[in-house]
Short mmCIF file of C-alpha atoms and ligand atoms in Angstrom, two decimals:
data_model
loop_
_atom_site.label_atom_id
_atom_site.label_comp_id
_atom_site.label_asym_id
_atom_site.label_seq_id
_atom_site.Cartn_x
_atom_site.Cartn_y
_atom_site.Cartn_z
CA MET A 17 -1.15 -35.94 -8.55
CA THR A 18 -1.00 -33.39 -11.34
CA GLU A 19 1.83 -32.41 -13.61
CA ILE A 20 2.45 -29.23 -15.45
CA ALA A 21 0.60 -29.70 -18.69
CA ASN A 22 2.90 -29.84 -21.66
CA GLY A 23 1.90 -27.95 -24.77
CA ASN A 24 3.74 -27.94 -28.08
CA GLY A 25 7.22 -29.38 -27.87
CA ASP A 26 9.07 -28.16 -24.85
CA GLN A 27 6.67 -25.40 -23.97
CA THR A 28 5.20 -25.49 -20.49
CA VAL A 29 1.55 -24.51 -20.42
CA VAL A 30 0.00 -23.41 -17.16
CA ARG A 31 -3.56 -24.63 -16.60
CA ARG A 32 -3.93 -24.42 -12.81
CA ILE A 33 -2.71 -21.55 -10.70
CA THR A 34 -2.85 -21.38 -6.92
CA CYS A 35 -2.21 -18.19 -5.02
CA VAL A 36 -1.30 -18.45 -1.34
CA GLY A 37 -2.41 -15.22 0.35
CA ALA A 38 -5.83 -13.68 -0.37
CA GLY A 39 -4.86 -10.09 0.40
CA TYR A 40 -4.74 -6.77 -1.42
CA VAL A 41 -2.29 -8.18 -3.96
CA GLY A 42 -3.22 -11.87 -4.28
CA GLY A 43 -6.99 -11.34 -4.51
CA PRO A 44 -7.16 -8.71 -7.27
CA THR A 45 -4.24 -10.23 -9.25
CA CYS A 46 -5.85 -13.66 -9.37
CA ALA A 47 -9.26 -12.25 -10.17
CA MET A 48 -7.71 -10.48 -13.18
CA ILE A 49 -5.88 -13.62 -14.36
CA ALA A 50 -9.08 -15.67 -14.10
CA TYR A 51 -11.03 -12.98 -15.96
CA LYS A 52 -8.51 -12.61 -18.77
CA SER A 53 -7.66 -16.30 -19.11
CA PRO A 54 -10.81 -18.47 -18.91
CA GLN A 55 -8.71 -21.54 -19.79
CA ILE A 56 -6.81 -21.23 -16.49
CA THR A 57 -8.34 -22.36 -13.21
CA VAL A 58 -7.27 -20.07 -10.38
CA THR A 59 -7.58 -20.96 -6.70
CA VAL A 60 -6.80 -18.39 -4.01
CA VAL A 61 -6.09 -19.83 -0.57
CA ASP A 62 -5.52 -18.24 2.79
CA MET A 63 -5.20 -19.56 6.33
CA ASN A 64 -7.56 -16.78 7.46
CA LYS A 65 -11.02 -18.38 7.22
CA GLU A 66 -12.86 -15.14 7.85
CA ARG A 67 -11.10 -13.57 4.85
CA ILE A 68 -11.88 -16.53 2.58
CA ASP A 69 -15.52 -16.54 3.71
CA ALA A 70 -15.70 -12.87 2.77
CA TRP A 71 -14.20 -13.58 -0.69
CA ASN A 72 -16.97 -16.18 -1.13
CA SER A 73 -19.69 -13.78 0.02
CA ASP A 74 -21.43 -10.73 -1.45
CA SER A 75 -19.27 -8.45 0.66
CA LEU A 76 -15.64 -8.82 -0.45
CA PRO A 77 -12.94 -8.24 2.18
CA ILE A 78 -11.27 -5.54 0.08
CA PHE A 79 -12.70 -2.27 -1.16
CA GLU A 80 -11.26 -1.86 -4.64
CA PRO A 81 -13.10 -0.17 -7.52
CA GLY A 82 -14.01 -2.69 -10.26
CA LEU A 83 -12.98 -5.76 -8.26
CA GLU A 84 -16.45 -6.96 -7.35
CA ASP A 85 -17.55 -6.99 -10.97
CA VAL A 86 -14.63 -9.19 -12.04
CA VAL A 87 -14.95 -11.55 -9.06
CA MET A 88 -18.68 -12.03 -9.63
CA LYS A 89 -18.05 -12.87 -13.29
CA CYS A 90 -15.47 -15.59 -12.57
CA ARG A 91 -16.16 -16.94 -9.08
CA GLY A 92 -17.35 -20.54 -9.17
CA THR A 93 -16.36 -20.86 -12.85
CA ASN A 94 -12.57 -20.61 -12.99
CA LEU A 95 -11.90 -18.61 -9.81
CA PHE A 96 -12.15 -20.25 -6.38
CA PHE A 97 -11.40 -19.17 -2.81
CA SER A 98 -10.52 -21.79 -0.22
CA THR A 99 -8.72 -22.50 3.06
CA ASP A 100 -7.50 -25.90 1.86
CA VAL A 101 -3.87 -24.93 1.30
CA PRO A 102 -2.47 -28.49 0.90
CA GLU A 103 -4.98 -29.46 -1.81
CA ALA A 104 -4.46 -26.18 -3.66
CA ILE A 105 -0.70 -26.77 -3.62
CA ARG A 106 -1.08 -30.35 -4.85
CA SER A 107 -3.31 -29.41 -7.75
CA ALA A 108 -1.38 -26.37 -9.04
CA ASP A 109 1.06 -26.09 -11.93
CA LEU A 110 2.14 -22.68 -10.75
CA ILE A 111 1.96 -21.24 -7.22
CA PHE A 112 2.05 -17.53 -6.40
CA ILE A 113 3.35 -16.70 -2.95
CA SER A 114 1.45 -13.56 -2.09
CA VAL A 115 1.62 -13.37 1.68
CA ASN A 116 2.45 -10.35 3.79
CA THR A 117 6.05 -9.30 4.47
CA PRO A 118 5.65 -6.66 7.20
CA THR A 119 8.61 -4.90 8.79
CA LYS A 120 10.13 -7.24 11.36
CA MET A 121 9.46 -6.11 14.93
CA TYR A 122 11.87 -8.40 16.78
CA GLY A 123 15.44 -9.72 16.74
CA LYS A 124 18.01 -8.94 14.07
CA GLY A 125 16.89 -6.16 11.74
CA ALA A 126 13.95 -5.18 14.00
CA GLY A 127 12.19 -2.08 12.68
CA MET A 128 13.89 -2.32 9.28
CA ALA A 129 14.17 -5.76 7.70
CA PRO A 130 11.06 -7.37 6.22
CA ASP A 131 9.72 -10.32 8.17
CA LEU A 132 9.96 -13.34 5.90
CA LYS A 133 8.38 -15.85 8.27
CA TYR A 134 5.14 -16.03 6.27
CA VAL A 135 7.01 -16.53 2.99
CA GLU A 136 9.11 -19.25 4.57
CA SER A 137 6.07 -20.98 6.00
CA VAL A 138 4.46 -21.12 2.54
CA ALA A 139 7.69 -22.51 1.08
CA ARG A 140 7.59 -25.23 3.74
CA SER A 141 3.94 -26.02 2.94
CA ILE A 142 4.84 -26.34 -0.74
CA ALA A 143 7.76 -28.62 0.13
CA GLU A 144 5.45 -30.76 2.26
CA HIS A 145 2.46 -31.06 -0.06
CA ALA A 146 3.81 -30.86 -3.62
CA GLN A 147 3.72 -34.18 -5.42
CA GLY A 148 4.95 -33.11 -8.83
CA PRO A 149 6.77 -30.30 -10.64
CA LYS A 150 5.85 -26.76 -9.60
CA ILE A 151 6.72 -23.28 -10.71
CA VAL A 152 6.84 -21.17 -7.54
CA VAL A 153 6.47 -17.44 -8.03
CA GLU A 154 7.28 -14.81 -5.41
CA LYS A 155 4.72 -12.04 -5.69
CA SER A 156 5.32 -10.68 -2.21
CA THR A 157 7.91 -7.92 -2.18
CA VAL A 158 10.99 -9.55 -0.76
CA PRO A 159 14.58 -8.44 -0.40
CA VAL A 160 17.05 -9.63 -2.96
CA LYS A 161 17.98 -13.27 -2.73
CA ALA A 162 14.74 -14.39 -1.06
CA ALA A 163 14.18 -16.66 -4.06
CA GLU A 164 17.40 -18.40 -3.05
CA SER A 165 16.04 -19.14 0.45
CA ILE A 166 12.76 -20.42 -0.96
CA LEU A 167 14.64 -22.60 -3.42
CA SER A 168 16.86 -24.12 -0.74
CA ILE A 169 13.80 -25.19 1.27
CA LEU A 170 12.22 -26.67 -1.87
CA GLU A 171 15.45 -28.37 -3.01
CA ASP A 172 15.73 -30.06 0.33
CA ALA A 173 12.26 -31.53 -0.21
CA GLN A 174 13.30 -32.47 -3.74
CA ARG A 175 16.35 -34.39 -2.47
CA ARG A 176 14.27 -36.27 0.10
CA SER A 177 11.36 -37.12 -2.19
CA ASN A 178 10.78 -40.20 -4.30
CA ASN A 179 8.22 -38.34 -6.34
CA ASN A 180 10.15 -36.68 -9.09
CA LEU A 181 9.67 -33.28 -7.56
CA THR A 182 11.14 -30.35 -9.47
CA PHE A 183 10.82 -26.70 -8.56
CA GLN A 184 11.57 -23.48 -10.38
CA VAL A 185 11.41 -20.26 -8.40
CA LEU A 186 10.58 -17.02 -10.21
CA SER A 187 10.25 -13.44 -9.03
CA ASN A 188 7.21 -11.58 -10.36
CA PRO A 189 6.65 -8.50 -8.20
CA GLU A 190 3.30 -6.76 -8.42
CA PHE A 191 3.27 -3.04 -9.16
CA LEU A 192 -0.45 -2.38 -8.68
CA ALA A 193 -1.46 0.53 -6.48
CA GLU A 194 -4.49 0.22 -4.21
CA GLY A 195 -7.55 2.09 -5.36
CA THR A 196 -6.52 1.62 -9.01
CA ALA A 197 -5.60 -2.08 -8.77
CA MET A 198 -7.95 -3.35 -11.47
CA ARG A 199 -6.91 -0.66 -13.95
CA ASP A 200 -3.22 -1.27 -13.17
CA LEU A 201 -3.65 -5.02 -13.61
CA ALA A 202 -5.63 -4.72 -16.83
CA SER A 203 -3.14 -2.33 -18.37
CA PRO A 204 0.18 -2.53 -16.53
CA ASP A 205 3.13 -0.25 -17.38
CA ARG A 206 5.17 -3.42 -17.24
CA VAL A 207 5.11 -6.98 -15.96
CA LEU A 208 8.45 -8.04 -14.52
CA ILE A 209 9.52 -11.67 -14.41
CA GLY A 210 12.87 -12.76 -13.02
CA GLY A 211 14.24 -16.26 -13.37
CA GLU A 212 17.35 -18.33 -13.57
CA ASP A 213 19.45 -18.48 -16.73
CA SER A 214 19.26 -22.30 -16.89
CA GLU A 215 17.13 -24.04 -19.53
CA GLU A 216 14.55 -25.08 -16.90
CA GLY A 217 14.56 -21.57 -15.45
CA GLN A 218 13.89 -20.02 -18.85
CA ARG A 219 11.15 -22.55 -19.57
CA ALA A 220 9.43 -21.52 -16.34
CA VAL A 221 9.84 -17.83 -17.25
CA ALA A 222 8.28 -18.50 -20.66
CA ALA A 223 5.34 -20.28 -19.02
CA LEU A 224 4.58 -17.26 -16.83
CA VAL A 225 5.13 -14.87 -19.75
CA ASN A 226 2.43 -16.81 -21.61
CA VAL A 227 -0.02 -16.36 -18.74
CA TYR A 228 0.30 -12.56 -18.93
CA ALA A 229 0.57 -12.48 -22.74
CA SER A 230 -3.18 -13.23 -22.89
CA TRP A 231 -3.77 -9.54 -22.29
CA VAL A 232 -0.46 -7.69 -21.80
CA PRO A 233 1.46 -6.59 -24.93
CA ARG A 234 4.63 -8.66 -25.18
CA ASP A 235 6.91 -5.58 -25.16
CA ARG A 236 5.60 -4.69 -21.71
CA ILE A 237 6.64 -8.03 -20.25
CA LEU A 238 10.23 -7.70 -19.06
CA THR A 239 12.30 -10.74 -18.22
CA THR A 240 15.40 -10.39 -16.05
CA LYS A 241 17.64 -12.24 -13.64
CA THR A 242 15.84 -13.14 -10.41
CA TRP A 243 17.83 -10.71 -8.31
CA SER A 244 17.31 -7.81 -10.69
CA SER A 245 13.57 -8.39 -10.49
CA GLU A 246 13.54 -8.53 -6.68
CA LEU A 247 15.69 -5.40 -6.38
CA SER A 248 13.69 -3.49 -9.02
CA LYS A 249 10.52 -3.69 -6.95
CA LEU A 250 12.24 -2.23 -3.89
CA VAL A 251 13.87 0.47 -5.97
CA ALA A 252 10.65 1.40 -7.82
CA ASN A 253 8.85 1.95 -4.50
CA ALA A 254 11.83 3.80 -3.06
CA PHE A 255 11.91 6.18 -6.07
CA LEU A 256 8.17 6.87 -5.77
CA ALA A 257 8.43 7.46 -2.01
CA GLN A 258 11.46 9.68 -2.59
CA ARG A 259 9.47 11.95 -4.92
CA ILE A 260 6.85 12.48 -2.23
CA SER A 261 9.45 13.22 0.43
CA SER A 262 11.20 15.58 -1.99
CA ILE A 263 8.06 17.62 -2.65
CA ASN A 264 7.11 17.46 1.04
CA SER A 265 10.49 18.91 1.97
CA VAL A 266 9.78 21.72 -0.51
CA SER A 267 6.31 22.24 1.05
CA ALA A 268 8.04 23.33 4.27
CA ILE A 269 10.07 25.92 2.34
CA CYS A 270 6.87 27.18 0.69
CA GLU A 271 5.06 27.58 4.02
CA ALA A 272 7.97 29.62 5.32
CA THR A 273 8.45 31.84 2.29
CA GLY A 274 5.13 32.50 0.56
CA ALA A 275 5.65 30.24 -2.44
CA ASP A 276 2.86 27.76 -3.18
CA VAL A 277 3.92 24.13 -3.45
CA ARG A 278 1.22 23.41 -6.05
CA GLU A 279 2.66 26.07 -8.33
CA VAL A 280 6.20 24.82 -7.75
CA ALA A 281 5.19 21.19 -8.41
CA LYS A 282 3.43 22.17 -11.62
CA ALA A 283 6.36 24.21 -12.89
CA VAL A 284 8.87 21.50 -11.98
CA GLY A 285 6.72 18.62 -13.28
CA CYS A 286 6.28 20.25 -16.71
CA ASP A 287 9.85 19.24 -17.44
CA GLU A 288 9.39 15.94 -19.26
CA ARG A 289 12.54 14.59 -17.66
CA ILE A 290 10.93 15.04 -14.25
CA GLY A 291 7.25 14.40 -15.04
CA SER A 292 4.17 15.50 -13.15
CA ASN A 293 3.13 12.32 -11.28
CA PHE A 294 3.73 11.77 -7.57
CA LEU A 295 4.45 15.42 -6.86
CA ASN A 296 1.41 16.05 -4.65
CA ALA A 297 2.64 17.39 -1.35
CA SER A 298 0.75 15.76 1.51
CA VAL A 299 0.70 14.95 5.18
CA GLY A 300 3.06 12.10 4.32
CA PHE A 301 2.86 8.85 2.42
CA GLY A 302 1.30 5.76 3.97
CA GLY A 303 0.36 2.28 2.84
CA SER A 304 1.77 -1.16 3.32
CA CYS A 305 4.62 -0.73 0.85
CA PHE A 306 6.55 2.53 0.81
CA GLN A 307 7.87 2.68 4.35
CA LYS A 308 8.42 -1.07 4.54
CA ASP A 309 10.27 -1.22 1.23
CA VAL A 310 12.44 1.85 1.83
CA LEU A 311 13.40 0.45 5.25
CA SER A 312 14.13 -2.86 3.62
CA LEU A 313 16.40 -1.11 1.09
CA VAL A 314 18.16 0.74 3.92
CA TYR A 315 18.68 -2.55 5.75
CA LEU A 316 20.05 -4.15 2.61
CA CYS A 317 22.52 -1.25 2.16
CA GLU A 318 23.62 -1.51 5.79
CA SER A 319 24.13 -5.25 5.41
CA LEU A 320 26.32 -4.51 2.39
CA HIS A 321 28.22 -1.87 4.44
CA LEU A 322 27.05 0.85 2.06
CA ASP A 323 26.41 3.31 4.86
CA LYS A 324 26.19 6.45 2.74
CA VAL A 325 23.59 4.80 0.49
CA ALA A 326 21.66 3.67 3.56
CA ASP A 327 21.71 7.25 4.92
CA TYR A 328 20.51 8.61 1.59
CA TRP A 329 17.40 6.40 1.44
CA ASN A 330 16.74 6.71 5.15
CA GLY A 331 16.28 10.44 4.53
CA VAL A 332 13.06 9.60 2.66
CA ILE A 333 11.63 8.11 5.87
CA THR A 334 12.98 10.90 8.05
CA ILE A 335 11.18 13.54 5.97
CA ASN A 336 7.97 11.49 5.97
CA ASN A 337 7.89 11.17 9.77
CA TRP A 338 8.82 14.83 10.12
CA GLN A 339 6.02 15.89 7.76
CA ARG A 340 3.39 14.04 9.84
CA ARG A 341 4.73 15.53 13.06
CA ARG A 342 5.02 19.01 11.53
CA PHE A 343 1.37 18.91 10.45
CA ALA A 344 0.17 17.77 13.89
CA ASP A 345 2.32 20.45 15.56
CA ALA A 346 0.83 23.09 13.24
CA ILE A 347 -2.68 22.07 14.35
CA VAL A 348 -1.75 22.47 18.00
CA SER A 349 0.01 25.76 17.45
CA GLU A 350 -2.76 27.28 15.28
CA LEU A 351 -5.35 26.29 17.91
CA PHE A 352 -3.67 28.61 20.45
CA ASN A 353 -1.10 26.01 21.54
CA THR A 354 -3.59 23.73 23.20
CA VAL A 355 -6.00 21.14 21.88
CA ALA A 356 -6.69 19.51 25.25
CA GLY A 357 -10.41 18.75 25.52
CA LYS A 358 -11.13 20.32 22.12
CA LYS A 359 -13.19 18.36 19.60
CA ILE A 360 -11.32 17.99 16.30
CA ALA A 361 -13.01 16.50 13.24
CA ILE A 362 -10.70 14.16 11.34
CA PHE A 363 -11.82 13.63 7.73
CA GLY A 364 -10.17 10.57 6.24
CA PHE A 365 -8.44 7.65 7.90
CA ALA A 366 -7.46 5.45 4.91
CA PHE A 367 -3.88 5.88 3.65
CA LYS A 368 -5.21 7.20 0.32
CA LYS A 369 -8.54 7.65 -1.43
CA SER A 370 -10.54 4.78 -2.97
CA THR A 371 -9.38 2.20 -0.43
CA GLY A 372 -10.40 1.08 3.03
CA ASP A 373 -6.79 0.11 3.81
CA THR A 374 -5.29 1.89 6.82
CA ARG A 375 -1.87 0.29 7.00
CA GLU A 376 0.76 2.94 7.88
CA SER A 377 -1.79 5.66 7.16
CA SER A 378 -0.53 9.13 8.09
CA ALA A 379 -3.92 9.63 9.77
CA ILE A 380 -2.85 7.17 12.49
CA HIS A 381 0.28 9.17 13.25
CA VAL A 382 -1.36 12.60 13.18
CA SER A 383 -4.18 11.25 15.41
CA LYS A 384 -1.64 9.81 17.81
CA HIS A 385 0.17 13.15 18.13
CA LEU A 386 -3.13 14.94 18.76
CA MET A 387 -4.19 12.32 21.32
CA GLU A 388 -0.92 12.85 23.18
CA GLU A 389 -2.11 16.48 23.48
CA GLU A 390 -5.48 15.21 24.83
CA ALA A 391 -7.55 16.32 21.83
CA ARG A 392 -10.98 14.70 21.43
CA LEU A 393 -11.07 13.20 17.92
CA ALA A 394 -14.25 12.85 15.86
CA VAL A 395 -13.25 10.62 12.96
CA TYR A 396 -15.06 10.08 9.66
CA ASP A 397 -13.96 8.00 6.67
CA PRO A 398 -16.26 6.74 3.90
CA ALA A 399 -14.58 3.32 3.58
CA VAL A 400 -12.91 2.45 6.89
CA THR A 401 -14.84 0.58 9.57
CA GLU A 402 -14.92 1.78 13.18
CA LYS A 403 -13.36 -1.50 14.31
CA GLN A 404 -10.42 -0.98 11.98
CA MET A 405 -9.82 2.62 13.12
CA ARG A 406 -9.93 1.63 16.78
CA GLN A 407 -7.55 -1.30 16.24
CA GLU A 408 -4.99 0.91 14.49
CA LEU A 409 -5.16 3.61 17.16
CA VAL A 410 -5.04 1.15 20.07
CA MET A 411 -1.84 -0.31 18.58
CA GLU A 412 -0.23 3.17 18.51
CA THR A 413 -1.64 4.49 21.81
CA SER A 414 -3.71 2.51 24.32
CA GLU A 415 -7.24 1.18 24.62
CA LYS A 416 -7.82 3.58 27.49
CA SER A 417 -6.92 6.68 25.45
CA VAL A 418 -8.89 5.50 22.43
CA ASN A 419 -12.00 4.90 24.58
CA LYS A 420 -11.57 8.29 26.20
CA LEU A 421 -10.63 10.43 23.21
CA VAL A 422 -11.93 8.89 19.98
CA THR A 423 -15.48 8.85 18.57
CA VAL A 424 -16.18 7.49 15.11
CA PHE A 425 -18.94 9.08 13.03
CA SER A 426 -20.81 7.89 9.94
CA ASP A 427 -21.93 11.44 9.06
CA PRO A 428 -19.28 14.12 8.43
CA TYR A 429 -21.67 16.92 9.48
CA GLU A 430 -22.14 15.27 12.89
CA ALA A 431 -18.37 14.84 13.18
CA ALA A 432 -17.86 18.57 12.54
CA LYS A 433 -20.63 19.75 14.88
CA ASP A 434 -19.16 21.76 17.79
CA ALA A 435 -15.62 20.93 16.61
CA HIS A 436 -12.86 23.54 16.80
CA ALA A 437 -11.27 22.32 13.60
CA ILE A 438 -11.67 20.16 10.52
CA VAL A 439 -8.55 18.23 9.54
CA ILE A 440 -8.33 16.64 6.07
CA LEU A 441 -6.07 13.58 6.11
CA THR A 442 -7.17 11.54 3.06
CA GLU A 443 -7.84 12.92 -0.41
CA TRP A 444 -11.37 11.45 -0.81
CA GLU A 445 -13.21 13.17 -3.70
CA GLU A 446 -16.41 13.39 -1.63
CA PHE A 447 -14.69 15.79 0.78
CA LYS A 448 -14.72 18.39 -2.00
CA THR A 449 -18.51 18.24 -2.25
CA TYR A 450 -19.51 19.10 1.33
CA ASP A 451 -21.34 22.24 2.41
CA TYR A 452 -18.55 23.69 4.54
CA ALA A 453 -20.50 26.87 5.28
CA ARG A 454 -23.13 24.67 6.96
CA MET A 455 -20.41 22.89 8.93
CA TYR A 456 -18.79 26.20 9.87
CA ASN A 457 -22.04 27.52 11.32
CA ALA A 458 -22.37 24.46 13.58
CA MET A 459 -18.75 24.55 14.83
CA SER A 460 -17.06 26.16 17.83
CA HIS A 461 -15.53 29.52 16.94
CA PRO A 462 -13.01 30.58 15.89
CA ALA A 463 -13.12 27.52 13.61
CA ALA A 464 -10.01 26.29 11.83
CA PHE A 465 -9.46 24.16 8.73
CA PHE A 466 -6.31 22.09 8.15
CA ASP A 467 -5.81 20.70 4.65
CA GLY A 468 -3.23 17.92 4.68
CA ARG A 469 -4.01 16.89 1.11
CA LEU A 470 -4.14 20.08 -0.98
CA LEU A 471 -7.81 19.49 -1.74
CA PHE A 472 -8.89 23.09 -1.22
CA LYS A 473 -7.95 26.64 -2.20
CA ARG A 474 -7.06 28.86 0.72
CA LYS A 475 -9.25 31.73 -0.50
CA ASP A 476 -12.39 29.54 -0.79
CA ILE A 477 -12.09 28.23 2.76
CA GLU A 478 -11.09 31.58 4.24
CA ALA A 479 -14.10 33.18 2.48
CA ILE A 480 -16.40 30.98 4.61
CA GLY A 481 -14.77 32.34 7.76
CA PHE A 482 -12.38 29.53 8.65
CA HIS A 483 -8.82 30.12 9.73
CA PHE A 484 -6.92 28.03 7.12
CA PHE A 485 -3.68 26.07 7.27
CA GLY A 486 -2.67 24.09 4.17
CA ILE A 487 0.41 22.01 3.47
CA GLY A 488 2.80 23.99 1.30
CA SER A 489 1.12 27.38 1.24
CA ALA A 490 1.79 30.31 3.49
CA PRO A 491 -0.77 32.58 5.17
CA SER A 492 -1.88 35.59 3.11
CA HIS A 493 0.50 38.12 4.66
CA LEU A 494 3.51 36.02 3.61
CA SER A 495 2.06 35.24 0.18
CA GLU A 496 1.66 38.91 -0.57
CA VAL A 497 5.00 40.29 0.50
CA GLY A 498 7.20 37.26 0.20
CA TYR A 499 9.79 36.30 2.76
CA ILE A 500 12.76 38.56 3.40
CA LEU A 501 15.86 36.81 4.63
C1 UDX B 602 2.50 1.80 -4.06
C2 UDX B 602 3.05 1.87 -5.48
O1 UDX B 602 2.47 3.00 -6.17
C3 UDX B 602 2.74 0.58 -6.22
O2 UDX B 602 3.34 0.60 -7.52
C4 UDX B 602 3.31 -0.60 -5.43
O3 UDX B 602 2.97 -1.83 -6.05
C5 UDX B 602 2.76 -0.58 -4.01
O4 UDX B 602 3.03 0.68 -3.37
P1 UDX B 602 0.10 2.10 -2.95
O5 UDX B 602 0.83 2.05 -1.65
O6 UDX B 602 -1.11 1.25 -3.13
O7 UDX B 602 1.08 1.72 -4.15
O8 UDX B 602 -0.39 3.62 -3.21
P2 UDX B 602 0.25 4.92 -3.87
O9 UDX B 602 -0.73 5.46 -4.82
O10 UDX B 602 1.61 4.71 -4.38
O11 UDX B 602 0.30 5.92 -2.64
C6 UDX B 602 1.15 5.71 -1.51
C7 UDX B 602 1.04 6.87 -0.56
O12 UDX B 602 1.63 8.04 -1.10
C8 UDX B 602 -0.40 7.26 -0.21
O13 UDX B 602 -0.48 7.57 1.15
C9 UDX B 602 -0.64 8.48 -1.07
O14 UDX B 602 -1.64 9.31 -0.56
C10 UDX B 602 0.73 9.13 -1.01
N1 UDX B 602 1.00 10.04 -2.14
C11 UDX B 602 1.00 9.58 -3.42
C12 UDX B 602 1.32 11.37 -1.88
O15 UDX B 602 1.34 11.80 -0.73
N2 UDX B 602 1.61 12.20 -2.94
C13 UDX B 602 1.61 11.76 -4.24
O16 UDX B 602 1.90 12.57 -5.13
C14 UDX B 602 1.29 10.41 -4.48
P1 ADP B 603 -0.79 -7.84 0.66
O1 ADP B 603 -1.22 -6.41 0.82
O2 ADP B 603 0.68 -7.99 0.33
O3 ADP B 603 -1.66 -8.64 -0.26
P2 ADP B 603 -2.17 -8.86 2.99
O4 ADP B 603 -1.73 -8.74 4.40
O5 ADP B 603 -3.37 -8.10 2.53
O6 ADP B 603 -0.90 -8.51 2.11
O7 ADP B 603 -2.44 -10.39 2.64
C1 ADP B 603 -1.60 -11.43 2.93
C2 ADP B 603 -2.44 -12.67 3.26
O8 ADP B 603 -1.56 -13.79 3.37
C3 ADP B 603 -3.21 -12.59 4.59
O9 ADP B 603 -4.59 -12.74 4.35
C4 ADP B 603 -2.65 -13.78 5.43
O10 ADP B 603 -3.65 -14.44 6.18
C5 ADP B 603 -2.12 -14.70 4.32
N1 ADP B 603 -1.09 -15.64 4.78
C6 ADP B 603 0.05 -15.36 5.46
N2 ADP B 603 0.77 -16.48 5.68
C7 ADP B 603 0.07 -17.51 5.12
C8 ADP B 603 0.28 -18.92 5.01
N3 ADP B 603 1.39 -19.50 5.51
N4 ADP B 603 -0.67 -19.67 4.41
C9 ADP B 603 -1.80 -19.09 3.90
N5 ADP B 603 -2.04 -17.77 3.95
C10 ADP B 603 -1.13 -16.99 4.56
#
C-alpha cells in the first residue's frame, strides 16, 4: 500500500502518477509530465493490450510530431506503459482519468450526450483497487458535474472500507490539439485545475499545481471551482468550432458573390478583438472533440430548459454538416451532375494535417456522399492506414459499397491516374509540393480540382488546365464583375 508522500508541513507531494487511458490525450500528456519531472514516476495503463504493446514498441500507436523523441527518452526510466490497471491504481498518488467520452449512441441523450460509461468504469476500478488516499483527476472532457458522479462512486467505497481511504476529485481538462500536442503541452496557453473549496480540496489542487509548475509559469495555471473548469473546456471547444462555422457560412456568401473568403478572413482577423486564428474556411471541422463537445453543450442547455441557447450552439453543427454536404454536392454538379463510375482521387483522410486520426473527419462524410452517387474513390493520405480508412467508411456506408467503390493508394500520382477529379480534404503540407501538371496529363479530361482546404490559388490550378472549385471563392466570371442582386 502506498500513501501520498507528504512534503513540507501540510503540502502534498505527488511522486507516482497513473493515467488510465493511453490515447491521444493520456499518452502525450503523461510523456510530457515524465519528461519535465524526472522525480515523478508515470504509469500509463489501458485495457487495450494492442495499444499498450504499441506504446512499448518502436512504432507508437499515435502519430504526433515530437512524441517519439520524448517517449524514447523516458520510457523504462520514469515512464511505463502497462495493462495492469489494478496495480497501477494501487501504487499511484494521483490518477488521471483519460478515457474516451464519445457521443452516446443509445438511450437517453442518444446522438447528443457524451457517453460516460468508460469514465464510470474507471471510477469503479479505483473504488475497488485503491488502498490509500488518492487524488483523482478528470482529464477526459466531461459535462459539468461529472466530478460529482465520480466522487459519489468513490465515497461509497470510502464508507465501506476499513482502509482509511480518502479521495479528492479534480477537473483538469486538456487543451492540446492533435498534430501540435507536444508543443501545446510544453508551452500551454493555460493549465486549468478545478477543485473543491474545502481544505482537502485545495490541498489536492495545490499538489497538481506543483506537478505542472515544474515547467509551466505559475500565472498560466488557473485554479477554479470544479464546475467552472468542466464547463470551460466545453465552452472553449464550442467557441473554436463556432469560429469555423462562422467563416464557413461566410464562404458560401463568397462563392455566390465573387468575394474571396481568404481576403475577408484576413481583413476581419486583423482586428485584434477578433484575431486571425481559426478563421480558415474549410470543408468542415472534424476530430474527436468539436462535434462531441458542442453536442454535449447543446444537451446540457436542453436539460436546463435553455432552448434558445441550445438552438444557438446547435447552429454550429448545422453549418458544419451543411458545409460537408455542400462541398460534395458541388463536386457532383461540377462533374456534369453525375459521378457514377467516375474515378475521383481523394487527397487526405485525416481530420487535419500532422495526425493519423480520422475521428469525425470531414473526409468520411464527403466520401460517403460521393459513394451514395456511386463514385469510385481513390484515396491517399500520408498518415492514415488503409485498415483505418476502410473501418471508418464501412461504419458510415457498408462493407459491400466500400469493397466495390474504394481503393486506397500509397502513391498520390497513382491515385490521380485516369481520375476525373482531385479532391483535397486535408491540409497536408506535402499536397502543395506535387507536380500537378504531371497528374493532369495522366487524368481523364476534362479534369477538375476541388480544394476543400484553401491550399491552392485558383489561377495556379486553372493555368495547368484544371477546372477549379475552391471553398469560398467564386469562378472567374463572378470574381470579375461581382454579383448583382
Ligand atoms: C481541438 C482544440 O483545438 C483543442 O484545444 C482541444 O483540446 C481538442 O479539440 P483538435 O480537434 O485536435 O483540437 O484540432 P483543431 O486544430 O482544433 O482542429 C479541429 C478541426 O477544425 C480540424 O478538422 C481542422 O482542420 C478544422 N479547422 C481548424 C478548420 O477547418 N479551420 C480552422 O481555421 C481551424
Ligand atoms: P482520447 O482522444 O480522449 O485520448 P482515445 O479513444 O484515444 O481518447 O483513448 C482512450 C483510451 O481509454 C482507449 O485506448 C481505451 O482503450 C481506454 N479505456 C477506456 N476505458 C478504459 C478502462 N475502463 N480502463 C482502461 N482503459 C480504458
